[in-house]
Amino acid sequence: MGFTESNYFKEHKTAHVPPVFWHRLKELEDQTHLPFVRQWAFEWETLCERTGTRFTRYPDYFDDVMERRSGIVGQYQQGQTEVLRSAHIRTFALAVSKWNMPQERAMDELFDHIPAISGLFDLEPVEKPSWLENFPHDCLDDGVDLKAVVQGFVAKIRGADKQVLSFTSPFEIDDANYGHVQLSAFLATDDFVLKDKDSLFEPNAFCDARANLTIETVWPNEPIEAFSFKGRTGRAVPICHGILPVPHGHWLGHNFSTGIPVLASYCLEGTKNLRVRNGALELVVDGTLTSETSIWHSSWSPHYARDGGHTRNGVCVKASSNDLKGVLEGRPHDLKLGWLLKVKVWKRDKEYGDYELKDRQVFVFNDEI
């Protein structure tokens, strides 16, 4: 076949859809010596001609020119997104019918096209939690003592019936358009000391949702050793970690960019199930509700900062005081409770200047509060 990829396809095949589509086709091409990438380009060009879909580039007209220059971008989905996705699906249809690819293998490659899985659309945004009070604002200034801020905040929330274990919150829009704070509970050795920035975090745990396409599933037990982080000295493990069902659905990518944390599976014994009830993601252990994950929006927009930014949505995990007590009683004997605070804010000195990331973090043991 004398067909060759157009320049537009070459330039935009990883711009309108996730780059993984091209990477996987290229891997298949290298493995089988079949023209997967060229077939994708052919299917795309055929669809463009049949549908009259216009070529599109990044929609700068939705953005502020100066912000765009400073690395502020937006989440947009244009007509070419759907054409490229359709062409990608048609490529695998041809591979099954003409190249003897097993249908099950093709289906595995196409899970990323699913827009959402059952349950995720039932996560209903709540009001910004009142217990946050001025916490994000108090973390804003470069010279603020972050350790003292954490100590004051945790002391205020410690006696509640529902204990906050992890949360991420954007700053108020009047304080900063782009930036957020994250406070997370960890278990750490006495000698734990933070090292490089972002060397300690809540990693994602994957959950296989391919069979029933739902987030309501058994939450598999993970060994605590798999989530252990080394500090400059000592080690720490998160009490919560993010959940990332596979597939998770590209329509809700802004939530997964911020993170959807739950109480870590190694923190409590028993059979664990995830479900969505009353707008929240719930973790049920042996039939008992153990933790709840809620999300909220704060002056949400599709814009976010590159290099660690996300859109203006917040998320928090709460557990009962008894369940937190159970976590602490069941922890390895050499670990104790601590709190990691991360502050990321993009600032500029002048309205027309460039944004610069201000990035700070602090770790505070609970017995210092």
XYZ file of C-alpha atoms in Angstrom:
369
model
C 0.000 0.000 0.000
C 1.490 3.348 -1.051
C -0.265 5.337 1.681
C 1.865 7.630 3.859
C 0.976 9.543 7.007
C 0.070 13.207 6.531
C 2.044 15.906 8.326
C -1.026 16.830 10.382
C -1.390 13.248 11.608
C 2.299 13.036 12.486
C 2.071 16.287 14.457
C -1.212 15.653 16.297
C -1.459 11.888 16.828
C -0.325 12.358 20.446
C -1.938 15.775 20.999
C -5.676 15.074 20.757
C -5.564 11.594 22.314
C -3.280 10.046 24.981
C 0.241 9.315 23.681
C -0.141 5.727 24.898
C -2.298 4.985 21.827
C 0.615 5.630 19.492
C 3.173 3.969 21.796
C 1.168 0.741 21.990
C 0.611 0.640 18.226
C 4.325 1.199 17.684
C 5.124 -1.668 20.079
C 2.702 -3.954 18.234
C 4.249 -2.915 14.930
C 7.747 -3.738 16.195
C 6.561 -7.105 17.530
C 4.499 -8.234 14.529
C 5.993 -6.232 11.628
C 2.432 -5.285 10.663
C 1.675 -1.610 9.796
C -0.454 -0.684 12.823
C 0.531 2.997 12.883
C 0.076 3.453 9.135
C -3.320 1.735 9.320
C -4.363 4.130 12.087
C -3.357 7.071 9.873
C -5.258 5.569 6.932
C -8.423 5.022 8.982
C -8.147 8.559 10.347
C -7.762 10.141 6.907
C -10.690 8.095 5.550
C -12.934 9.218 8.408
C -11.894 12.861 7.994
C -12.847 12.747 4.322
C -16.177 11.034 4.977
C -17.233 13.249 7.882
C -15.690 16.525 6.750
C -14.042 16.969 10.145
C -11.864 20.076 10.257
C -8.269 19.994 11.362
C -7.937 21.528 14.810
C -5.040 22.712 16.898
C -4.839 23.736 20.522
C -7.697 26.257 21.100
C -5.641 29.243 22.265
C -8.718 31.472 22.050
C -10.004 29.920 25.296
C -6.844 30.936 27.174
C -5.104 34.032 28.396
C -2.103 34.555 26.102
C 0.277 35.453 28.935
C -0.852 32.527 31.067
C -0.458 30.138 28.153
C 3.096 31.373 27.651
C 3.756 30.636 31.334
C 2.656 27.025 31.092
C -1.023 27.311 32.030
C -2.980 24.967 29.784
C -6.561 23.711 29.554
C -8.393 20.416 29.349
C -10.210 20.472 26.022
C -11.725 17.817 23.791
C -12.174 18.720 20.149
C -13.672 17.062 17.092
C -10.361 15.529 16.086
C -10.261 13.677 19.397
C -13.287 11.595 18.419
C -12.017 10.973 14.881
C -8.627 9.777 16.124
C -10.295 7.524 18.705
C -12.651 6.057 16.098
C -9.750 5.435 13.709
C -7.813 3.727 16.505
C -10.753 1.373 17.191
C -11.167 0.647 13.468
C -7.469 -0.279 13.279
C -7.991 -3.070 15.795
C -11.184 -4.185 14.043
C -9.090 -4.679 10.904
C -6.351 -6.431 12.900
C -8.892 -8.974 14.157
C -10.559 -9.538 10.785
C -7.466 -9.444 8.521
C -4.345 -9.980 10.649
C -5.621 -12.779 12.906
C -5.271 -10.805 16.124
C -7.240 -12.587 18.894
C -10.376 -10.619 19.735
C -9.564 -10.739 23.456
C -6.188 -9.119 22.797
C -7.813 -6.364 20.765
C -10.345 -5.705 23.526
C -7.539 -5.364 26.070
C -5.952 -2.692 23.871
C -9.210 -0.731 23.610
C -10.181 -0.359 27.283
C -8.728 3.166 27.345
C -11.542 4.306 25.047
C -14.184 3.705 27.708
C -15.349 7.175 28.851
C -16.380 6.144 32.376
C -17.042 3.077 34.481
C -20.001 2.380 36.716
C -20.026 4.219 40.009
C -17.644 7.044 39.152
C -20.435 9.269 37.841
C -22.177 8.797 41.184
C -19.413 10.705 42.977
C -21.285 13.919 43.741
C -19.268 17.058 44.574
C -19.926 18.322 48.101
C -19.502 21.787 49.563
C -15.992 22.779 50.548
C -15.526 21.277 54.042
C -16.006 23.771 56.884
C -13.227 22.115 58.897
C -10.688 23.443 56.380
C -11.267 26.946 57.790
C -8.273 29.090 56.721
C -5.853 26.208 56.327
C -4.968 26.637 52.624
C -4.627 30.420 53.084
C -2.375 29.927 56.116
C 0.064 27.928 53.950
C 0.321 30.548 51.205
C 3.144 32.859 52.288
C 6.683 31.743 51.568
C 7.911 32.631 55.056
C 5.182 30.887 57.052
C 6.198 28.183 59.548
C 4.512 25.179 57.938
C 5.225 22.924 60.902
C 3.333 25.289 63.210
C 0.442 25.445 60.712
C 0.182 21.637 60.652
C 0.372 21.423 64.429
C -2.424 23.956 64.877
C -4.667 22.402 62.246
C -4.309 18.781 63.373
C -4.892 19.804 66.991
C -8.238 21.337 65.950
C -9.529 18.361 63.967
C -8.158 15.563 66.152
C -11.194 15.173 68.419
C -13.841 14.793 65.703
C -15.907 11.624 65.350
C -14.779 11.393 61.738
C -11.021 11.681 61.461
C -9.450 13.308 58.387
C -6.710 11.033 57.068
C -5.864 12.754 53.788
C -7.017 15.731 51.766
C -6.044 17.907 48.843
C -7.519 21.387 48.470
C -7.001 24.216 45.995
C -6.333 27.688 47.334
C -9.198 30.123 47.332
C -9.408 31.809 43.940
C -8.613 35.196 45.513
C -5.392 33.765 46.943
C -4.070 31.846 43.939
C -5.561 30.692 40.666
C -3.168 27.769 40.446
C -2.006 25.826 43.454
C -3.060 23.415 46.155
C -2.186 21.985 49.548
C -2.117 18.319 50.469
C -2.046 16.926 54.001
C -1.675 13.168 54.421
C -1.290 10.800 57.366
C 1.713 8.460 57.319
C 3.275 5.841 59.558
C 6.998 6.432 60.002
C 9.962 5.297 62.039
C 11.253 7.537 64.845
C 14.274 8.552 62.787
C 12.372 9.401 59.600
C 13.558 12.586 57.873
C 12.264 13.844 54.524
C 14.678 13.899 51.628
C 14.065 15.321 48.140
C 10.742 16.946 47.261
C 8.117 14.510 46.016
C 10.130 11.560 47.325
C 7.236 10.782 49.705
C 3.667 10.645 48.407
C 0.482 8.573 48.250
C 1.004 6.205 45.296
C -1.825 4.742 43.262
C -2.900 1.139 43.747
C -4.432 -0.424 40.665
C -7.724 -2.246 40.700
C -8.845 -4.480 37.838
C -12.251 -3.254 36.653
C -12.195 -4.930 33.243
C -14.612 -7.742 34.051
C -17.640 -5.693 35.146
C -16.529 -2.112 34.338
C -17.332 -0.838 37.820
C -15.485 0.731 40.702
C -17.637 -1.337 43.069
C -15.304 -4.254 43.541
C -13.127 -6.092 46.019
C -10.192 -3.930 47.092
C -7.247 -6.364 46.965
C -4.908 -6.632 49.922
C -1.468 -5.186 49.279
C 1.659 -5.848 51.375
C 2.732 -2.824 53.404
C 6.301 -3.311 52.155
C 5.190 -2.438 48.616
C 4.363 1.114 49.745
C 7.369 1.824 51.968
C 9.438 4.953 51.221
C 12.980 5.606 52.377
C 13.741 9.034 53.784
C 17.087 10.694 54.279
C 16.951 8.480 57.332
C 14.223 6.025 58.323
C 11.173 4.994 56.338
C 7.481 5.873 56.045
C 4.314 4.346 54.579
C 1.071 6.163 53.677
C -2.120 5.455 55.590
C -4.034 6.189 52.377
C -3.183 5.511 48.786
C -4.847 6.464 45.552
C -7.137 4.153 43.676
C -6.818 3.830 39.913
C -9.249 1.337 38.385
C -8.223 -0.115 35.040
C -9.948 1.130 32.957
C -11.028 4.299 34.749
C -12.642 6.325 31.964
C -11.168 9.429 30.356
C -14.169 11.680 31.111
C -13.167 11.896 34.778
C -9.449 12.408 34.294
C -9.477 15.644 36.325
C -10.448 13.667 39.447
C -7.707 11.109 38.926
C -5.207 13.886 38.279
C -5.901 15.260 41.756
C -6.133 11.729 43.111
C -8.905 9.632 44.643
C -7.391 8.294 47.878
C -8.829 5.599 50.131
C -7.673 3.989 53.356
C -4.809 1.682 52.391
C -5.688 -2.009 52.202
C -2.841 -3.045 54.510
C -4.077 -0.844 57.363
C -6.935 -3.118 58.478
C -7.565 -6.857 58.404
C -10.593 -8.316 56.655
C -12.354 -8.429 53.297
C -12.495 -4.980 51.740
C -14.980 -3.728 49.168
C -15.280 -0.408 47.361
C -18.679 1.086 46.628
C -20.268 4.460 45.895
C -23.127 5.472 48.172
C -24.634 8.880 48.910
C -22.210 10.497 46.477
C -19.072 9.257 48.258
C -16.604 6.449 47.613
C -16.850 4.098 50.580
C -14.492 1.398 51.821
C -16.365 -1.403 53.561
C -14.407 -3.915 55.654
C -16.203 -7.153 56.557
C -19.516 -5.406 55.913
C -18.729 -2.352 58.072
C -18.315 1.135 56.616
C -14.739 2.153 57.382
C -13.788 5.213 55.328
C -15.391 7.713 52.958
C -13.797 9.683 50.122
C -15.533 12.882 49.001
C -14.724 15.416 46.294
C -15.529 19.107 45.871
C -14.950 21.884 43.340
C -13.729 25.388 44.080
C -14.224 27.932 41.262
C -13.487 25.067 38.877
C -12.116 25.767 35.415
C -10.455 23.577 32.761
C -7.128 25.381 33.278
C -4.199 24.047 35.267
C -0.450 24.545 35.558
C 1.984 22.131 33.999
C 4.569 20.296 36.084
C 2.357 19.109 38.911
C -0.757 21.247 38.672
C -4.353 20.097 38.343
C -7.779 21.634 38.018
C -9.493 23.247 40.988
C -11.035 20.242 42.696
C -10.480 18.934 46.207
C -10.740 15.494 47.794
C -10.648 14.119 51.335
C -10.712 10.774 53.142
C -12.378 10.375 56.527
C -12.557 7.391 58.870
C -14.146 6.908 62.263
C -12.055 7.470 65.382
C -12.338 3.750 66.175
C -11.043 2.765 62.746
C -8.094 5.137 63.049
C -7.428 3.616 66.470
C -7.485 0.177 64.830
C -4.978 1.345 62.222
C -2.617 2.607 64.889
C -2.998 -0.465 67.094
C -2.312 -2.797 64.164
C 0.686 -0.921 62.785
C 4.175 -2.432 62.788
C 5.734 -1.726 66.174
C 8.487 0.511 64.791
C 6.101 2.940 63.054
C 4.207 5.904 64.500
C 1.741 8.459 63.176
C 2.945 11.537 61.315
C 1.652 14.115 58.831
C 3.074 15.171 55.474
C 2.133 18.617 54.166
C 2.849 19.601 50.574
C 2.250 23.106 49.268
C 2.411 23.904 45.560
C 1.478 27.344 44.280
C 2.220 29.074 40.993
C 2.851 32.790 41.527
C 3.879 35.740 39.387
C 5.173 39.100 40.571
C 3.302 41.092 37.928
C 0.012 40.527 36.157
C 1.799 40.121 32.834
C 4.770 38.173 34.213
C 5.583 34.489 34.127
C 4.311 32.038 36.708
C 6.880 30.399 38.954
C 6.256 27.306 41.069
C 6.732 27.693 44.815
C 7.025 24.198 46.249
C 7.397 23.416 49.968
C 6.851 20.418 52.221
C 7.166 19.451 55.866
C 6.737 16.256 57.916
C 5.431 16.458 61.483
C 5.095 13.570 63.933
C 1.764 13.385 65.717
C 3.423 13.309 69.141
C 4.804 16.805 68.415
C 1.257 18.178 68.322
